[in-house]
mmCIF file of C-alpha atoms (C1' of nucleotides) in Angstrom:
data_model
loop_
_atom_site.group_PDB
_atom_site.id
_atom_site.type_symbol
_atom_site.label_atom_id
_atom_site.label_comp_id
_atom_site.label_asym_id
_atom_site.label_seq_id
_atom_site.Cartn_x
_atom_site.Cartn_y
_atom_site.Cartn_z
ATOM 1 C CA MET A 1326 -126.482 -81.242 37.040
ATOM 2 C CA ALA A 1327 -126.469 -78.070 35.184
ATOM 3 C CA PRO A 1328 -125.408 -78.617 31.573
ATOM 4 C CA MET A 1329 -125.469 -74.903 30.323
ATOM 5 C CA ASP A 1330 -125.463 -75.365 26.578
ATOM 6 C CA GLU A 1331 -125.428 -72.958 23.847
ATOM 7 C CA LEU A 1332 -129.109 -72.510 23.871
ATOM 8 C CA ASP A 1333 -129.258 -71.595 27.508
ATOM 9 C CA ALA A 1334 -126.317 -69.180 27.035
ATOM 10 C CA ALA A 1335 -128.105 -67.425 24.042
ATOM 11 C CA ILE A 1336 -131.364 -67.105 26.216
ATOM 12 C CA LEU A 1337 -129.281 -65.777 29.116
ATOM 13 C CA ARG A 1338 -127.813 -63.188 26.572
ATOM 14 C CA GLU A 1339 -131.039 -61.997 25.293
ATOM 15 C CA LEU A 1340 -132.618 -61.522 28.714
ATOM 16 C CA GLN A 1341 -129.644 -59.545 30.014
ATOM 17 C CA SER A 1342 -130.140 -57.012 27.234
ATOM 18 C CA ASP A 1343 -133.733 -56.536 28.580
ATOM 19 C CA ALA A 1344 -134.966 -58.740 31.425
ATOM 20 C CA ARG A 1345 -138.634 -57.698 30.301
ATOM 21 C CA LYS A 1346 -138.193 -58.907 26.684
ATOM 22 C CA THR A 1347 -141.129 -61.229 25.902
ATOM 23 C CA ASN A 1348 -140.592 -64.890 25.507
ATOM 24 C CA ARG A 1349 -141.924 -64.801 22.141
ATOM 25 C CA ASP A 1350 -139.195 -62.265 21.190
ATOM 26 C CA VAL A 1351 -136.396 -64.185 22.929
ATOM 27 C CA ALA A 1352 -137.480 -67.413 21.035
ATOM 28 C CA ALA A 1353 -137.309 -65.508 17.675
ATOM 29 C CA THR A 1354 -133.832 -64.107 18.208
ATOM 30 C CA VAL A 1355 -132.488 -67.402 19.323
ATOM 31 C CA GLY A 1356 -134.135 -69.327 16.829
ATOM 32 C CA VAL A 1357 -136.432 -71.766 18.668
ATOM 33 C CA SER A 1358 -140.066 -72.030 19.240
ATOM 34 C CA PRO A 1359 -141.661 -70.044 22.152
ATOM 35 C CA THR A 1360 -142.423 -73.165 23.951
ATOM 36 C CA THR A 1361 -138.817 -74.378 24.002
ATOM 37 C CA ALA A 1362 -137.658 -71.069 24.867
ATOM 38 C CA LEU A 1363 -140.115 -71.022 27.861
ATOM 39 C CA ASP A 1364 -139.009 -74.501 29.045
ATOM 40 C CA ARG A 1365 -135.382 -73.345 28.959
ATOM 41 C CA THR A 1366 -135.989 -70.145 30.666
ATOM 42 C CA ARG A 1367 -137.993 -71.887 33.496
ATOM 43 C CA GLY A 1368 -135.216 -74.387 33.839
ATOM 44 C CA LEU A 1369 -132.612 -71.657 34.283
ATOM 45 C CA ARG A 1370 -134.981 -70.149 36.903
ATOM 46 C CA ARG A 1371 -135.472 -73.406 38.629
ATOM 47 C CA ARG A 1372 -131.873 -74.149 38.686
ATOM 48 C CA GLY A 1373 -131.329 -70.792 40.254
ATOM 49 C CA VAL A 1374 -129.160 -69.434 37.438
ATOM 50 C CA ILE A 1375 -131.706 -66.823 36.883
ATOM 51 C CA ARG A 1376 -132.453 -65.233 40.327
ATOM 52 C CA GLY A 1377 -134.984 -62.474 39.238
ATOM 53 C CA ALA A 1378 -135.250 -59.188 37.408
ATOM 54 C CA ILE A 1379 -134.041 -56.040 39.022
ATOM 55 C CA LEU A 1380 -135.472 -52.650 38.055
ATOM 56 C CA ASP A 1381 -133.051 -50.258 36.659
ATOM 57 C CA VAL A 1382 -133.927 -46.796 38.249
ATOM 58 C CA ASP A 1383 -132.252 -43.433 37.565
ATOM 59 C CA LEU A 1384 -130.999 -42.268 40.952
ATOM 60 C CA ALA A 1385 -130.616 -38.734 39.907
ATOM 61 C CA LEU A 1386 -134.218 -38.496 38.876
ATOM 62 C CA ILE A 1387 -135.568 -39.926 42.212
ATOM 63 C CA GLY A 1388 -133.767 -37.241 44.121
ATOM 64 C CA ARG A 1389 -130.590 -39.134 44.895
ATOM 65 C CA PRO A 1390 -127.808 -37.729 42.494
ATOM 66 C CA VAL A 1391 -125.050 -38.230 44.780
ATOM 67 C CA GLN A 1392 -123.293 -41.709 45.059
ATOM 68 C CA ALA A 1393 -120.468 -42.776 47.168
ATOM 69 C CA LEU A 1394 -118.332 -45.828 48.011
ATOM 70 C CA ILE A 1395 -117.541 -46.072 51.667
ATOM 71 C CA ALA A 1396 -114.771 -48.279 52.811
ATOM 72 C CA ILE A 1397 -115.205 -49.379 56.425
ATOM 73 C CA ARG A 1398 -112.929 -51.216 59.003
ATOM 74 C CA VAL A 1399 -114.763 -52.852 61.935
ATOM 75 C CA ARG A 1400 -112.931 -53.965 64.974
ATOM 76 C CA PRO A 1401 -112.644 -56.562 65.962
ATOM 77 C CA PRO A 1402 -113.521 -58.230 62.954
ATOM 78 C CA SER A 1403 -115.286 -61.059 64.629
ATOM 79 C CA ARG A 1404 -118.248 -62.940 62.792
ATOM 80 C CA ARG A 1405 -120.604 -61.197 65.289
ATOM 81 C CA ASN A 1406 -119.423 -57.668 64.358
ATOM 82 C CA ILE A 1407 -119.033 -58.531 60.582
ATOM 83 C CA GLU A 1408 -122.534 -60.073 60.357
ATOM 84 C CA GLY A 1409 -124.135 -57.586 62.542
ATOM 85 C CA PHE A 1410 -122.704 -54.515 60.669
ATOM 86 C CA ARG A 1411 -123.584 -56.082 57.352
ATOM 87 C CA ASP A 1412 -127.145 -56.576 58.114
ATOM 88 C CA TRP A 1413 -127.605 -53.190 59.736
ATOM 89 C CA VAL A 1414 -126.040 -51.226 56.942
ATOM 90 C CA ALA A 1415 -127.650 -53.190 54.107
ATOM 91 C CA ALA A 1416 -130.994 -52.384 55.495
ATOM 92 C CA LEU A 1417 -130.430 -48.515 55.598
ATOM 93 C CA PRO A 1418 -132.407 -46.586 52.907
ATOM 94 C CA ASP A 1419 -129.321 -44.857 51.594
ATOM 95 C CA THR A 1420 -127.589 -48.144 50.822
ATOM 96 C CA LEU A 1421 -127.568 -49.417 47.348
ATOM 97 C CA GLY A 1422 -125.312 -52.455 47.913
ATOM 98 C CA VAL A 1423 -122.770 -53.843 50.434
ATOM 99 C CA TYR A 1424 -119.587 -55.697 49.580
ATOM 100 C CA VAL A 1425 -118.008 -57.659 52.279
ATOM 101 C CA THR A 1426 -114.405 -57.990 51.421
ATOM 102 C CA THR A 1427 -110.894 -59.047 52.380
ATOM 103 C CA GLY A 1428 -107.990 -56.425 52.268
ATOM 104 C CA SER A 1429 -107.187 -53.368 54.351
ATOM 105 C CA GLU A 1430 -111.079 -52.720 54.839
ATOM 106 C CA ASP A 1431 -113.907 -55.205 55.788
ATOM 107 C CA PHE A 1432 -116.769 -53.511 53.847
ATOM 108 C CA ILE A 1433 -117.295 -51.333 50.848
ATOM 109 C CA VAL A 1434 -120.832 -49.765 51.108
ATOM 110 C CA HIS A 1435 -122.305 -48.033 48.091
ATOM 111 C CA VAL A 1436 -124.849 -45.322 48.847
ATOM 112 C CA ALA A 1437 -126.885 -42.934 47.021
ATOM 113 C CA VAL A 1438 -128.153 -39.673 48.762
ATOM 114 C CA PRO A 1439 -129.696 -36.217 47.796
ATOM 115 C CA ASP A 1440 -126.535 -34.262 48.349
ATOM 116 C CA ASN A 1441 -123.226 -33.849 50.017
ATOM 117 C CA THR A 1442 -124.782 -32.621 53.230
ATOM 118 C CA SER A 1443 -126.625 -35.922 53.383
ATOM 119 C CA LEU A 1444 -123.614 -37.937 52.790
ATOM 120 C CA TYR A 1445 -121.727 -36.283 55.415
ATOM 121 C CA ALA A 1446 -124.412 -36.738 57.753
ATOM 122 C CA PHE A 1447 -124.661 -40.433 56.815
ATOM 123 C CA VAL A 1448 -121.006 -40.845 57.623
ATOM 124 C CA ILE A 1449 -120.660 -38.941 60.714
ATOM 125 C CA ASP A 1450 -124.114 -39.561 62.259
ATOM 126 C CA ARG A 1451 -125.378 -42.927 61.207
ATOM 127 C CA LEU A 1452 -121.976 -44.909 60.757
ATOM 128 C CA THR A 1453 -120.741 -43.840 64.122
ATOM 129 C CA GLU A 1454 -123.903 -45.186 65.743
ATOM 130 C CA ARG A 1455 -122.022 -48.404 65.551
ATOM 131 C CA PRO A 1456 -119.259 -48.795 68.157
ATOM 132 C CA GLU A 1457 -117.518 -51.570 65.906
ATOM 133 C CA VAL A 1458 -116.860 -49.047 63.140
ATOM 134 C CA ALA A 1459 -113.011 -48.352 63.570
ATOM 135 C CA ASP A 1460 -112.256 -46.523 60.222
ATOM 136 C CA VAL A 1461 -114.098 -44.981 57.438
ATOM 137 C CA ARG A 1462 -112.866 -43.763 54.112
ATOM 138 C CA THR A 1463 -115.258 -42.183 51.615
ATOM 139 C CA SER A 1464 -114.948 -41.718 47.944
ATOM 140 C CA ILE A 1465 -117.426 -39.871 45.751
ATOM 141 C CA VAL A 1466 -118.646 -41.895 42.624
ATOM 142 C CA TYR A 1467 -118.743 -39.775 39.547
ATOM 143 C CA GLU A 1468 -120.064 -42.583 37.274
ATOM 144 C CA HIS A 1469 -121.138 -46.144 37.801
ATOM 145 C CA ILE A 1470 -121.157 -48.279 34.595
ATOM 146 C CA ARG A 1471 -122.773 -51.563 34.780
ATOM 147 C CA ASN A 1472 -121.970 -54.496 32.423
ATOM 148 C CA ASN A 1473 -125.086 -56.176 31.360
ATOM 149 C CA ARG A 1474 -123.446 -58.688 29.210
ATOM 150 C CA ILE A 1475 -122.232 -61.295 31.812
ATOM 151 C CA ALA A 1476 -121.101 -64.407 30.009
ATOM 152 C CA PRO A 1477 -120.910 -67.875 31.458
ATOM 153 C CA CYS A 1478 -117.362 -69.357 31.831
ATOM 154 C CA HIS A 1479 -116.643 -73.019 31.058
ATOM 155 C CA SER A 1480 -114.857 -73.854 34.260
ATOM 156 C CA THR A 1481 -111.332 -74.143 33.411
ATOM 157 C CA GLY A 1482 -108.858 -75.973 35.547
ATOM 158 C CA THR A 1483 -110.988 -78.881 36.972
ATOM 159 C CA GLU A 1484 -114.101 -79.414 35.217
ATOM 160 C CA MET B 1422 -141.279 -31.634 35.262
ATOM 161 C CA ALA B 1423 -141.362 -34.950 37.070
ATOM 162 C CA PRO B 1424 -143.923 -34.883 39.910
ATOM 163 C CA MET B 1425 -143.278 -38.266 41.429
ATOM 164 C CA ASP B 1426 -146.503 -38.724 43.498
ATOM 165 C CA GLU B 1427 -147.286 -41.359 46.013
ATOM 166 C CA LEU B 1428 -148.795 -43.631 43.223
ATOM 167 C CA ASP B 1429 -145.431 -43.445 41.112
ATOM 168 C CA ALA B 1430 -143.530 -44.305 44.186
ATOM 169 C CA ALA B 1431 -145.748 -47.167 44.874
ATOM 170 C CA ILE B 1432 -145.385 -48.539 41.473
ATOM 171 C CA LEU B 1433 -141.624 -48.103 41.634
ATOM 172 C CA ARG B 1434 -141.711 -50.151 44.997
ATOM 173 C CA GLU B 1435 -143.653 -53.029 43.398
ATOM 174 C CA LEU B 1436 -141.610 -53.265 40.362
ATOM 175 C CA GLN B 1437 -138.279 -53.194 42.297
ATOM 176 C CA SER B 1438 -139.407 -56.159 44.278
ATOM 177 C CA ASP B 1439 -139.660 -58.090 40.825
ATOM 178 C CA ALA B 1440 -139.215 -56.204 37.583
ATOM 179 C CA ARG B 1441 -141.081 -58.795 35.733
ATOM 180 C CA LYS B 1442 -144.236 -58.608 37.848
ATOM 181 C CA THR B 1443 -147.237 -58.287 35.542
ATOM 182 C CA ASN B 1444 -148.847 -54.839 35.088
ATOM 183 C CA ARG B 1445 -152.102 -56.482 36.493
ATOM 184 C CA ASP B 1446 -150.331 -57.632 39.685
ATOM 185 C CA VAL B 1447 -148.831 -54.162 40.183
ATOM 186 C CA ALA B 1448 -152.181 -52.389 39.624
ATOM 187 C CA ALA B 1449 -153.827 -54.622 42.075
ATOM 188 C CA THR B 1450 -151.407 -54.261 44.892
ATOM 189 C CA VAL B 1451 -151.196 -50.384 44.369
ATOM 190 C CA GLY B 1452 -155.015 -50.219 44.233
ATOM 191 C CA VAL B 1453 -155.632 -48.904 40.765
ATOM 192 C CA SER B 1454 -156.825 -50.213 37.290
ATOM 193 C CA PRO B 1455 -154.514 -51.881 35.194
ATOM 194 C CA THR B 1456 -154.664 -49.117 32.697
ATOM 195 C CA THR B 1457 -153.832 -46.470 35.110
ATOM 196 C CA ALA B 1458 -150.834 -48.613 36.266
ATOM 197 C CA LEU B 1459 -149.657 -49.104 32.669
ATOM 198 C CA ASP B 1460 -149.952 -45.263 32.042
ATOM 199 C CA ARG B 1461 -147.968 -44.489 35.096
ATOM 200 C CA THR B 1462 -145.386 -47.125 34.254
ATOM 201 C CA ARG B 1463 -144.934 -45.928 30.901
ATOM 202 C CA GLY B 1464 -144.617 -42.291 32.243
ATOM 203 C CA LEU B 1465 -141.843 -43.378 34.368
ATOM 204 C CA ARG B 1466 -140.045 -45.139 31.374
ATOM 205 C CA ARG B 1467 -140.562 -42.289 29.107
ATOM 206 C CA ARG B 1468 -139.211 -39.810 31.846
ATOM 207 C CA GLY B 1469 -136.192 -41.983 32.195
ATOM 208 C CA VAL B 1470 -136.910 -42.792 35.794
ATOM 209 C CA ILE B 1471 -137.288 -46.471 34.950
ATOM 210 C CA ARG B 1472 -134.253 -47.282 32.729
ATOM 211 C CA GLY B 1473 -134.903 -51.008 32.098
ATOM 212 C CA ALA B 1474 -134.745 -54.310 33.847
ATOM 213 C CA ILE B 1475 -131.636 -56.136 34.554
ATOM 214 C CA LEU B 1476 -131.351 -59.987 34.698
ATOM 215 C CA ASP B 1477 -130.127 -60.959 38.210
ATOM 216 C CA VAL B 1478 -127.828 -64.054 37.186
ATOM 217 C CA ASP B 1479 -126.071 -66.378 39.890
ATOM 218 C CA LEU B 1480 -122.561 -65.832 39.113
ATOM 219 C CA ALA B 1481 -121.309 -68.982 40.737
ATOM 220 C CA LEU B 1482 -123.616 -71.136 38.708
ATOM 221 C CA ILE B 1483 -122.409 -69.760 35.351
ATOM 222 C CA GLY B 1484 -118.805 -70.608 36.390
ATOM 223 C CA ARG B 1485 -117.697 -67.395 37.769
ATOM 224 C CA PRO B 1486 -117.778 -67.799 41.572
ATOM 225 C CA VAL B 1487 -114.826 -65.399 42.514
ATOM 226 C CA GLN B 1488 -115.464 -61.783 42.777
ATOM 227 C CA ALA B 1489 -113.069 -58.913 43.472
ATOM 228 C CA LEU B 1490 -113.058 -55.207 43.787
ATOM 229 C CA ILE B 1491 -109.841 -53.716 42.110
ATOM 230 C CA ALA B 1492 -108.854 -50.150 43.077
ATOM 231 C CA ILE B 1493 -106.893 -48.516 40.292
ATOM 232 C CA ARG B 1494 -104.947 -45.372 40.072
ATOM 233 C CA VAL B 1495 -104.145 -44.074 36.551
ATOM 234 C CA ARG B 1496 -101.344 -41.551 36.077
ATOM 235 C CA PRO B 1497 -101.662 -38.773 34.786
ATOM 236 C CA PRO B 1498 -105.431 -38.644 35.567
ATOM 237 C CA SER B 1499 -106.189 -36.693 32.458
ATOM 238 C CA ARG B 1500 -109.637 -36.652 30.750
ATOM 239 C CA ARG B 1501 -108.000 -38.740 27.953
ATOM 240 C CA ASN B 1502 -106.568 -41.475 30.374
ATOM 241 C CA ILE B 1503 -109.699 -41.714 32.581
ATOM 242 C CA GLU B 1504 -112.171 -42.040 29.820
ATOM 243 C CA GLY B 1505 -109.874 -44.281 27.694
ATOM 244 C CA PHE B 1506 -109.317 -46.601 30.695
ATOM 245 C CA ARG B 1507 -112.922 -46.474 31.736
ATOM 246 C CA ASP B 1508 -114.284 -47.634 28.371
ATOM 247 C CA TRP B 1509 -111.651 -50.203 27.981
ATOM 248 C CA VAL B 1510 -112.009 -51.832 31.286
ATOM 249 C CA ALA B 1511 -115.926 -51.722 31.194
ATOM 250 C CA ALA B 1512 -115.928 -53.721 27.965
ATOM 251 C CA LEU B 1513 -113.823 -56.639 29.460
ATOM 252 C CA PRO B 1514 -115.999 -59.831 29.819
ATOM 253 C CA ASP B 1515 -114.719 -60.201 33.480
ATOM 254 C CA THR B 1516 -115.956 -56.784 34.466
ATOM 255 C CA LEU B 1517 -119.369 -56.564 36.219
ATOM 256 C CA GLY B 1518 -119.067 -52.846 36.832
ATOM 257 C CA VAL B 1519 -116.959 -49.792 36.880
ATOM 258 C CA TYR B 1520 -116.968 -46.987 39.532
ATOM 259 C CA VAL B 1521 -115.199 -43.724 38.632
ATOM 260 C CA THR B 1522 -114.442 -42.210 41.772
ATOM 261 C CA THR B 1523 -112.627 -39.274 43.682
ATOM 262 C CA GLY B 1524 -110.312 -40.195 46.441
ATOM 263 C CA SER B 1525 -106.970 -41.961 46.600
ATOM 264 C CA GLU B 1526 -108.010 -44.096 43.617
ATOM 265 C CA ASP B 1527 -109.530 -43.205 40.251
ATOM 266 C CA PHE B 1528 -111.458 -46.462 39.541
ATOM 267 C CA ILE B 1529 -112.995 -49.219 41.458
ATOM 268 C CA VAL B 1530 -113.605 -52.251 39.070
ATOM 269 C CA HIS B 1531 -115.931 -55.175 40.085
ATOM 270 C CA VAL B 1532 -114.994 -58.320 38.452
ATOM 271 C CA ALA B 1533 -116.331 -62.003 38.526
ATOM 272 C CA VAL B 1534 -113.839 -64.722 37.384
ATOM 273 C CA PRO B 1535 -113.780 -68.518 37.667
ATOM 274 C CA ASP B 1536 -111.007 -68.805 40.183
ATOM 275 C CA ASN B 1537 -108.156 -67.189 42.003
ATOM 276 C CA THR B 1538 -105.715 -68.088 39.138
ATOM 277 C CA SER B 1539 -107.934 -66.069 36.553
ATOM 278 C CA LEU B 1540 -108.119 -63.176 38.979
ATOM 279 C CA TYR B 1541 -104.400 -62.965 39.242
ATOM 280 C CA ALA B 1542 -104.127 -63.176 35.503
ATOM 281 C CA PHE B 1543 -106.462 -60.366 35.041
ATOM 282 C CA VAL B 1544 -104.549 -58.220 37.419
ATOM 283 C CA ILE B 1545 -101.096 -58.866 36.144
ATOM 284 C CA ASP B 1546 -101.962 -59.629 32.274
ATOM 285 C CA ARG B 1547 -104.816 -57.465 31.394
ATOM 286 C CA LEU B 1548 -104.599 -54.473 33.592
ATOM 287 C CA THR B 1549 -100.753 -54.262 33.026
ATOM 288 C CA GLU B 1550 -101.435 -53.851 29.305
ATOM 289 C CA ARG B 1551 -102.504 -50.301 29.834
ATOM 290 C CA PRO B 1552 -99.489 -47.963 30.309
ATOM 291 C CA GLU B 1553 -101.613 -45.372 32.271
ATOM 292 C CA VAL B 1554 -102.183 -47.843 35.088
ATOM 293 C CA ALA B 1555 -100.063 -46.712 37.998
ATOM 294 C CA ASP B 1556 -101.345 -48.526 41.012
ATOM 295 C CA VAL B 1557 -103.669 -51.482 41.690
ATOM 296 C CA ARG B 1558 -105.131 -52.906 44.861
ATOM 297 C CA THR B 1559 -107.260 -56.028 44.895
ATOM 298 C CA SER B 1560 -109.981 -57.004 47.519
ATOM 299 C CA ILE B 1561 -111.526 -60.318 47.316
ATOM 300 C CA VAL B 1562 -115.456 -59.866 47.654
ATOM 301 C CA TYR B 1563 -116.954 -62.587 49.993
ATOM 302 C CA GLU B 1564 -120.484 -61.610 49.627
ATOM 303 C CA HIS B 1565 -122.330 -58.858 47.610
ATOM 304 C CA ILE B 1566 -125.760 -57.771 48.850
ATOM 305 C CA ARG B 1567 -127.856 -55.522 46.727
ATOM 306 C CA ASN B 1568 -130.684 -53.319 48.103
ATOM 307 C CA ASN B 1569 -133.701 -53.743 45.836
ATOM 308 C CA ARG B 1570 -135.742 -51.302 47.875
ATOM 309 C CA ILE B 1571 -134.556 -47.984 46.519
ATOM 310 C CA ALA B 1572 -136.775 -45.256 47.682
ATOM 311 C CA PRO B 1573 -137.174 -41.725 46.004
ATOM 312 C CA CYS B 1574 -136.141 -38.635 48.079
ATOM 313 C CA HIS B 1575 -138.326 -35.617 47.782
ATOM 314 C CA SER B 1576 -135.615 -33.108 46.782
ATOM 315 C CA THR B 1577 -134.545 -31.746 50.086
ATOM 316 C CA GLY B 1578 -133.235 -28.077 49.760
ATOM 317 C CA THR B 1579 -133.350 -28.369 53.522
ATOM 318 C CA GLU B 1580 -135.599 -30.952 54.628
ATOM 319 C "C1'" DC C 1232 -158.564 -42.415 36.190
ATOM 320 C "C1'" DG C 1233 -161.821 -46.513 35.011
ATOM 321 C "C1'" DT C 1234 -164.562 -49.800 31.785
ATOM 322 C "C1'" DG C 1235 -164.712 -52.930 28.241
ATOM 323 C "C1'" DA C 1236 -163.385 -55.152 23.971
ATOM 324 C "C1'" DA C 1237 -159.600 -56.452 20.772
ATOM 325 C "C1'" DA C 1238 -154.750 -57.861 20.216
ATOM 326 C "C1'" DA C 1239 -150.765 -60.151 21.867
ATOM 327 C "C1'" DT C 1240 -148.446 -63.180 24.947
ATOM 328 C "C1'" DT C 1241 -147.982 -66.945 27.899
ATOM 329 C "C1'" DT C 1242 -148.791 -71.549 29.092
ATOM 330 C "C1'" DG C 1243 -150.025 -76.707 29.383
ATOM 331 C "C1'" DC C 1244 -150.773 -80.807 26.600
ATOM 332 C "C1'" DG C 1245 -149.975 -84.002 22.844
ATOM 333 C "C1'" DG C 1246 -147.201 -85.321 19.132
ATOM 334 C "C1'" DA C 1247 -142.988 -85.624 15.967
ATOM 335 C "C1'" DT C 1248 -137.991 -86.100 15.163
ATOM 336 C "C1'" DA D 774 -134.704 -86.612 25.477
ATOM 337 C "C1'" DT D 775 -135.497 -82.444 23.298
ATOM 338 C "C1'" DC D 776 -138.192 -79.657 20.417
ATOM 339 C "C1'" DC D 777 -142.499 -77.947 18.338
ATOM 340 C "C1'" DG D 778 -147.655 -76.818 17.123
ATOM 341 C "C1'" DC D 779 -152.066 -75.769 18.698
ATOM 342 C "C1'" DA D 780 -155.641 -73.889 21.664
ATOM 343 C "C1'" DA D 781 -157.128 -72.031 26.228
ATOM 344 C "C1'" DA D 782 -156.127 -68.889 29.969
ATOM 345 C "C1'" DT D 783 -153.922 -64.661 30.956
ATOM 346 C "C1'" DT D 784 -152.222 -60.279 30.092
ATOM 347 C "C1'" DT D 785 -151.458 -55.994 27.545
ATOM 348 C "C1'" DT D 786 -153.283 -52.394 24.992
ATOM 349 C "C1'" DC D 787 -156.255 -48.868 23.259
ATOM 350 C "C1'" DA D 788 -160.510 -46.003 22.194
ATOM 351 C "C1'" DC D 789 -163.960 -44.018 24.749
ATOM 352 C "C1'" DG D 790 -166.608 -42.007 28.819
#
DNA sequence: CGTGAAAATTTGCGGAT
DNA sequence: ATCCGCAAATTTTCACG
């Protein structure tokens, strides 16, 4: 149903370097006409491969220079507690992202706040509002590097 | 130097909901002319507040449905080791992102791979190539939610 | 910060390989 | 079946008030 050929992959590569690149530019660099490039890009969007474009904002410049990863254990780890906490924490303005995980913790929450005082307040005021939160471990993030060259994998094993 | 007023914040809000939204649409929803919206958006870009637009790709649909967070400790944690490992791991095709952190680990690496076999291979083949890697702890990611409504904070000395 | 015109881009349709 | 050329509609862009 989704035959990702080399042309699709090339378009994906181009748009990942800059999601706002014009269709004309994409077409030129991958070597097809703008019409073909547009058809393919719309196909990728329709099939859900491309979900959208996210704005990359400098967090320090908007007054939130302090980032942290907060590992959280909820008890008991019932569906009700997991989904309830997930939706609650994902909606907080401090939260950049939420990972729901296995392992010794149930959540890793990525936050950005103005300073260490705000971070401390987030942990001891906001998180403790939730009775299901059993354990919290905070790590300051010095640097967050994102890879914007995500390549498709030809599913190995059983294709 | 960077007086983020309410108009800048509104434009940032609009573009975060969809970084490919046309300037005309942004202007209409924030209630200014397209020219003003363009001037502001370019100003935000020039000042570095907007760093670019990232394509949101469905990882499962490109053959990489298995995500993990891998906590890594390097010994000794010298600048040479930290920066060397950081650059090496950030460039691997499996890597989505790298967090350099304090706490009991030095790195949290976010990866996406085709299956559990590939994940295991990544951990025991690739990571162990590096002699500075002293400890590894892997957590499977069931779900990753991103908050695409990141609001500016008016620098709070004491707000 | 807005108006208006010019340039660039996107987009749908018909045709070619 | 996929890709391309053309022309209309939309959007970006800039000089000016």
